[in-house]
Short mmCIF file of C-alpha atoms in Angstrom, two decimals:
data_model
loop_
_atom_site.label_atom_id
_atom_site.label_comp_id
_atom_site.label_asym_id
_atom_site.label_seq_id
_atom_site.Cartn_x
_atom_site.Cartn_y
_atom_site.Cartn_z
CA UNK A 228 53.14 -69.12 -44.26
CA UNK A 229 49.62 -67.81 -44.15
CA UNK A 230 49.60 -66.89 -40.48
CA UNK A 231 51.92 -66.08 -37.60
CA UNK A 232 53.81 -69.20 -36.62
CA UNK A 233 55.25 -69.76 -33.15
CA UNK A 234 57.51 -72.53 -31.94
CA UNK A 235 57.60 -74.44 -29.74
CA UNK A 236 53.90 -74.62 -28.92
CA UNK A 237 54.78 -76.00 -25.50
CA UNK A 238 57.99 -75.78 -23.52
CA UNK A 239 58.61 -77.25 -20.08
CA UNK A 240 61.88 -76.30 -18.44
CA UNK A 241 63.52 -76.21 -15.06
CA UNK A 242 64.11 -73.14 -12.97
CA UNK A 243 67.37 -71.48 -13.92
CA UNK A 244 67.49 -72.74 -17.49
CA UNK A 245 67.68 -70.67 -20.69
CA UNK A 246 64.76 -70.64 -23.12
CA UNK A 247 64.26 -69.38 -26.67
CA UNK A 248 60.86 -68.87 -28.25
CA UNK A 249 60.57 -68.26 -31.97
CA UNK A 250 58.07 -66.24 -33.98
CA UNK A 251 57.69 -66.26 -37.76
CA UNK A 252 55.39 -63.35 -38.71
CA UNK A 253 53.16 -63.01 -41.73
CA UNK A 254 55.29 -62.36 -44.80
CA UNK A 255 55.62 -58.65 -45.50
CA UNK A 256 54.52 -57.49 -42.05
CA UNK A 257 57.04 -54.97 -40.79
CA UNK A 258 55.78 -54.70 -37.21
CA UNK A 259 56.17 -57.55 -34.73
CA UNK A 260 54.99 -57.68 -31.13
CA UNK A 261 55.62 -60.01 -28.20
CA UNK A 262 53.01 -60.33 -25.47
CA UNK A 263 52.76 -62.51 -22.38
CA UNK A 264 49.43 -63.87 -21.17
CA UNK A 265 48.75 -65.46 -17.81
CA UNK A 266 45.64 -67.46 -17.04
CA UNK A 267 42.59 -65.23 -16.71
CA UNK A 268 44.44 -62.14 -17.89
CA UNK A 269 44.63 -60.14 -21.07
CA UNK A 270 47.84 -60.05 -23.09
CA UNK A 271 50.64 -58.06 -21.44
CA UNK A 272 52.87 -56.09 -23.80
CA UNK A 273 56.55 -56.99 -23.78
CA UNK A 274 58.29 -55.55 -26.84
CA UNK A 275 57.56 -54.16 -30.29
CA UNK A 276 59.81 -54.27 -33.37
CA UNK A 277 59.54 -52.07 -36.41
CA UNK A 278 61.78 -53.80 -38.94
CA UNK A 279 64.96 -54.97 -37.24
CA UNK A 280 64.93 -52.52 -34.38
CA UNK A 281 63.12 -52.67 -31.08
CA UNK A 282 60.93 -49.56 -31.20
CA UNK A 283 59.58 -50.09 -27.69
CA UNK A 284 60.91 -52.59 -25.16
CA UNK A 285 59.33 -50.96 -22.13
CA UNK A 286 57.26 -54.05 -21.36
CA UNK A 287 60.18 -56.41 -20.79
CA UNK A 288 59.95 -57.22 -17.07
CA UNK A 289 63.70 -57.33 -16.35
CA UNK A 290 67.07 -57.91 -17.97
CA UNK A 291 66.59 -61.67 -18.09
CA UNK A 292 64.30 -61.06 -21.06
CA UNK A 293 65.69 -60.14 -24.45
CA UNK A 294 64.36 -60.28 -28.00
CA UNK A 295 65.95 -59.98 -31.41
CA UNK A 296 64.79 -59.68 -34.99
CA UNK A 297 68.06 -59.57 -36.93
CA UNK A 298 66.69 -59.64 -40.47
CA UNK A 299 63.39 -57.92 -39.90
CA UNK A 300 61.34 -61.09 -40.17
CA UNK A 301 61.70 -63.95 -37.66
CA UNK A 302 62.05 -62.93 -34.04
CA UNK A 303 63.37 -64.81 -31.04
CA UNK A 304 62.41 -64.08 -27.45
CA UNK A 305 65.15 -65.17 -25.08
CA UNK A 306 64.69 -65.74 -21.37
CA UNK A 307 67.71 -66.35 -19.16
CA UNK A 308 67.74 -67.99 -15.71
CA UNK A 309 64.04 -68.79 -15.93
CA UNK A 310 61.90 -68.46 -12.82
CA UNK A 311 58.59 -70.11 -11.98
CA UNK A 312 56.88 -66.74 -12.37
CA UNK A 313 57.88 -66.70 -16.04
CA UNK A 314 55.35 -69.48 -16.71
CA UNK A 315 52.77 -68.10 -19.14
CA UNK A 316 51.68 -68.19 -22.76
CA UNK A 317 53.96 -66.02 -24.87
CA UNK A 318 52.07 -64.57 -27.82
CA UNK A 319 53.58 -63.09 -30.94
CA UNK A 320 51.67 -60.81 -33.29
CA UNK A 321 52.49 -59.00 -36.49
CA UNK A 322 50.92 -56.17 -38.43
CA UNK A 323 51.48 -54.64 -41.83
CA UNK A 324 52.89 -51.44 -40.37
CA UNK A 325 53.23 -50.07 -36.89
CA UNK A 326 51.40 -46.83 -37.51
CA UNK A 327 48.61 -45.36 -35.42
CA UNK A 328 45.73 -46.87 -37.39
CA UNK A 329 47.23 -50.32 -37.54
CA UNK A 330 44.80 -51.95 -35.19
CA UNK A 331 44.91 -55.20 -37.04
CA UNK A 332 47.39 -57.34 -35.17
CA UNK A 333 47.47 -60.96 -36.26
CA UNK A 334 48.37 -63.30 -33.42
CA UNK A 335 50.04 -66.68 -33.42
CA UNK A 336 48.76 -69.51 -31.28
CA UNK A 337 51.33 -68.80 -28.61
CA UNK A 338 54.11 -70.72 -26.89
CA UNK A 339 53.11 -72.09 -23.50
CA UNK A 340 56.10 -71.94 -21.16
CA UNK A 341 56.08 -73.90 -17.92
CA UNK A 342 58.96 -73.43 -15.51
CA UNK A 343 59.15 -76.16 -12.88
CA UNK B 947 50.44 -49.90 -16.44
CA UNK B 948 46.88 -48.92 -17.23
CA UNK B 949 44.32 -51.61 -17.84
CA UNK B 950 40.89 -51.19 -19.30
CA UNK B 951 37.85 -51.87 -17.16
CA UNK B 952 35.92 -54.56 -19.02
CA UNK B 953 32.55 -55.90 -17.93
CA UNK B 954 30.98 -58.21 -17.30
CA UNK B 955 33.78 -60.54 -16.29
CA UNK B 956 31.74 -63.53 -17.41
CA UNK B 957 28.27 -64.34 -18.63
CA UNK B 958 26.30 -67.44 -19.51
CA UNK B 959 23.34 -67.09 -21.88
CA UNK B 960 20.88 -69.16 -23.85
CA UNK B 961 21.42 -69.74 -27.54
CA UNK B 962 19.57 -67.10 -29.54
CA UNK B 963 19.88 -64.37 -26.92
CA UNK B 964 21.64 -61.07 -27.52
CA UNK B 965 24.62 -60.13 -25.38
CA UNK B 966 26.41 -56.88 -24.65
CA UNK B 967 29.79 -56.16 -23.07
CA UNK B 968 31.68 -52.93 -22.59
CA UNK B 969 35.02 -51.38 -21.83
CA UNK B 970 35.93 -48.11 -20.16
CA UNK B 971 39.18 -46.25 -19.76
CA UNK B 972 40.36 -43.42 -17.54
CA UNK B 973 41.95 -41.58 -20.45
CA UNK B 974 41.03 -40.68 -24.00
CA UNK B 975 41.63 -43.36 -26.61
CA UNK B 976 41.97 -43.01 -30.38
CA UNK B 977 41.58 -46.70 -31.22
CA UNK B 978 39.27 -49.37 -29.84
CA UNK B 979 39.58 -53.02 -30.83
CA UNK B 980 37.58 -56.10 -29.98
CA UNK B 981 39.22 -59.54 -30.07
CA UNK B 982 37.95 -63.08 -29.44
CA UNK B 983 40.20 -65.77 -28.04
CA UNK B 984 39.40 -69.48 -28.14
CA UNK B 985 41.23 -71.94 -25.85
CA UNK B 986 44.75 -72.66 -27.06
CA UNK B 987 44.57 -69.97 -29.72
CA UNK B 988 45.79 -66.44 -30.06
CA UNK B 989 43.28 -63.54 -30.06
CA UNK B 990 41.50 -62.90 -33.36
CA UNK B 991 40.44 -59.38 -34.31
CA UNK B 992 36.67 -58.95 -34.62
CA UNK B 993 36.16 -55.21 -35.06
CA UNK B 994 38.43 -52.16 -35.16
CA UNK B 995 37.16 -48.62 -34.41
CA UNK B 996 39.10 -45.43 -35.11
CA UNK B 997 36.66 -42.52 -34.75
CA UNK B 998 34.52 -41.29 -31.87
CA UNK B 999 30.90 -42.26 -32.45
CA UNK B 1000 31.82 -44.87 -35.06
CA UNK B 1001 29.43 -47.82 -35.18
CA UNK B 1002 30.70 -50.88 -37.06
CA UNK B 1003 29.17 -54.27 -37.72
CA UNK B 1004 30.73 -57.60 -38.58
CA UNK B 1005 27.95 -60.12 -39.17
CA UNK B 1006 26.06 -60.52 -35.90
CA UNK B 1007 28.60 -58.38 -34.06
CA UNK B 1008 28.27 -54.63 -33.62
CA UNK B 1009 30.71 -52.38 -31.80
CA UNK B 1010 30.74 -48.65 -31.09
CA UNK B 1011 33.46 -46.14 -30.24
CA UNK B 1012 31.99 -44.00 -27.44
CA UNK B 1013 31.50 -40.28 -27.99
CA UNK B 1014 33.58 -39.45 -24.92
CA UNK B 1015 36.42 -41.60 -26.40
CA UNK B 1016 36.67 -43.32 -23.05
CA UNK B 1017 34.46 -46.31 -23.73
CA UNK B 1018 33.33 -48.89 -26.25
CA UNK B 1019 30.77 -51.65 -26.36
CA UNK B 1020 30.37 -54.89 -28.27
CA UNK B 1021 26.98 -56.46 -28.98
CA UNK B 1022 26.41 -59.97 -30.26
CA UNK B 1023 22.95 -60.71 -31.61
CA UNK B 1024 21.24 -64.10 -31.81
CA UNK B 1025 24.10 -65.93 -30.09
CA UNK B 1026 25.13 -69.41 -31.23
CA UNK B 1027 27.29 -72.03 -29.51
CA UNK B 1028 30.42 -71.10 -31.48
CA UNK B 1029 30.30 -67.63 -29.91
CA UNK B 1030 31.70 -69.23 -26.76
CA UNK B 1031 35.11 -67.82 -25.86
CA UNK B 1032 36.82 -64.91 -24.19
CA UNK B 1033 36.27 -61.46 -25.65
CA UNK B 1034 38.92 -58.82 -25.07
CA UNK B 1035 38.74 -55.12 -25.64
CA UNK B 1036 41.97 -53.30 -26.42
CA UNK B 1037 42.81 -49.75 -27.30
CA UNK B 1038 45.44 -47.11 -27.85
CA UNK B 1039 45.64 -43.93 -25.81
CA UNK B 1040 45.72 -40.65 -27.67
CA UNK B 1041 49.37 -39.68 -27.94
CA UNK B 1042 50.67 -43.22 -27.47
CA UNK B 1043 49.91 -45.02 -30.68
CA UNK B 1044 52.24 -47.94 -30.39
CA UNK B 1045 51.07 -49.70 -27.28
CA UNK B 1046 47.80 -51.60 -27.03
CA UNK B 1047 46.18 -51.58 -23.61
CA UNK B 1048 43.99 -54.59 -22.88
CA UNK B 1049 40.95 -55.39 -20.78
CA UNK B 1050 40.86 -58.54 -18.66
CA UNK B 1051 38.31 -60.20 -20.92
CA UNK B 1052 34.68 -61.28 -20.82
CA UNK B 1053 34.16 -65.03 -20.75
CA UNK B 1054 31.01 -65.96 -22.69
CA UNK B 1055 29.20 -69.26 -22.35
CA UNK B 1056 26.25 -70.19 -24.58
CA UNK B 1057 23.78 -72.88 -23.59
CA UNK B 1058 22.40 -74.65 -26.69
#
């Protein structure tokens, strides 16, 4: 597709459930990023992939969060045993490369997760 | 982690007015970016700056990379109603090129 596509756009789940959020980056973009954004805040970095490998996962808040990108394109963010504090908009972004002058991250519209 | 100090937090102006917002950091940055986010959308890149002192325009928007490398500003001239949204600054610290650090955003309202 032309832009970064994220599904689902909205997800409501119960505390303790497992959730998967999907990101389809712009074709040909090797770098993929996951961010989390709470109301009134800027995006909070979670994890960055260069190709298939997670180049930096230092932003993942705990081991309930995991992300994969097995073929270097689509990525899935997985959250186990969801908690109410996980409620946020999860943003995915991609860029052509992950190098130092690659400021141009293209964002998807986000997946809004609500944990009841 | 570090966050950028972005100000003002919010502003409400009349259509046609100019507006300015800025971002400061406690460390030296080698990249400054300005994004706009509309409700229900992801952030959209407006201007990217890579060199100290660099002044770049994008239509009615102008942004500068501060000489000290610890600040940047964004100006919007002759504001129009579609300028309404949240503007975020983001940047990369020198020596840590992978991670973007974000400000908390400036919420802009424009009264037609």
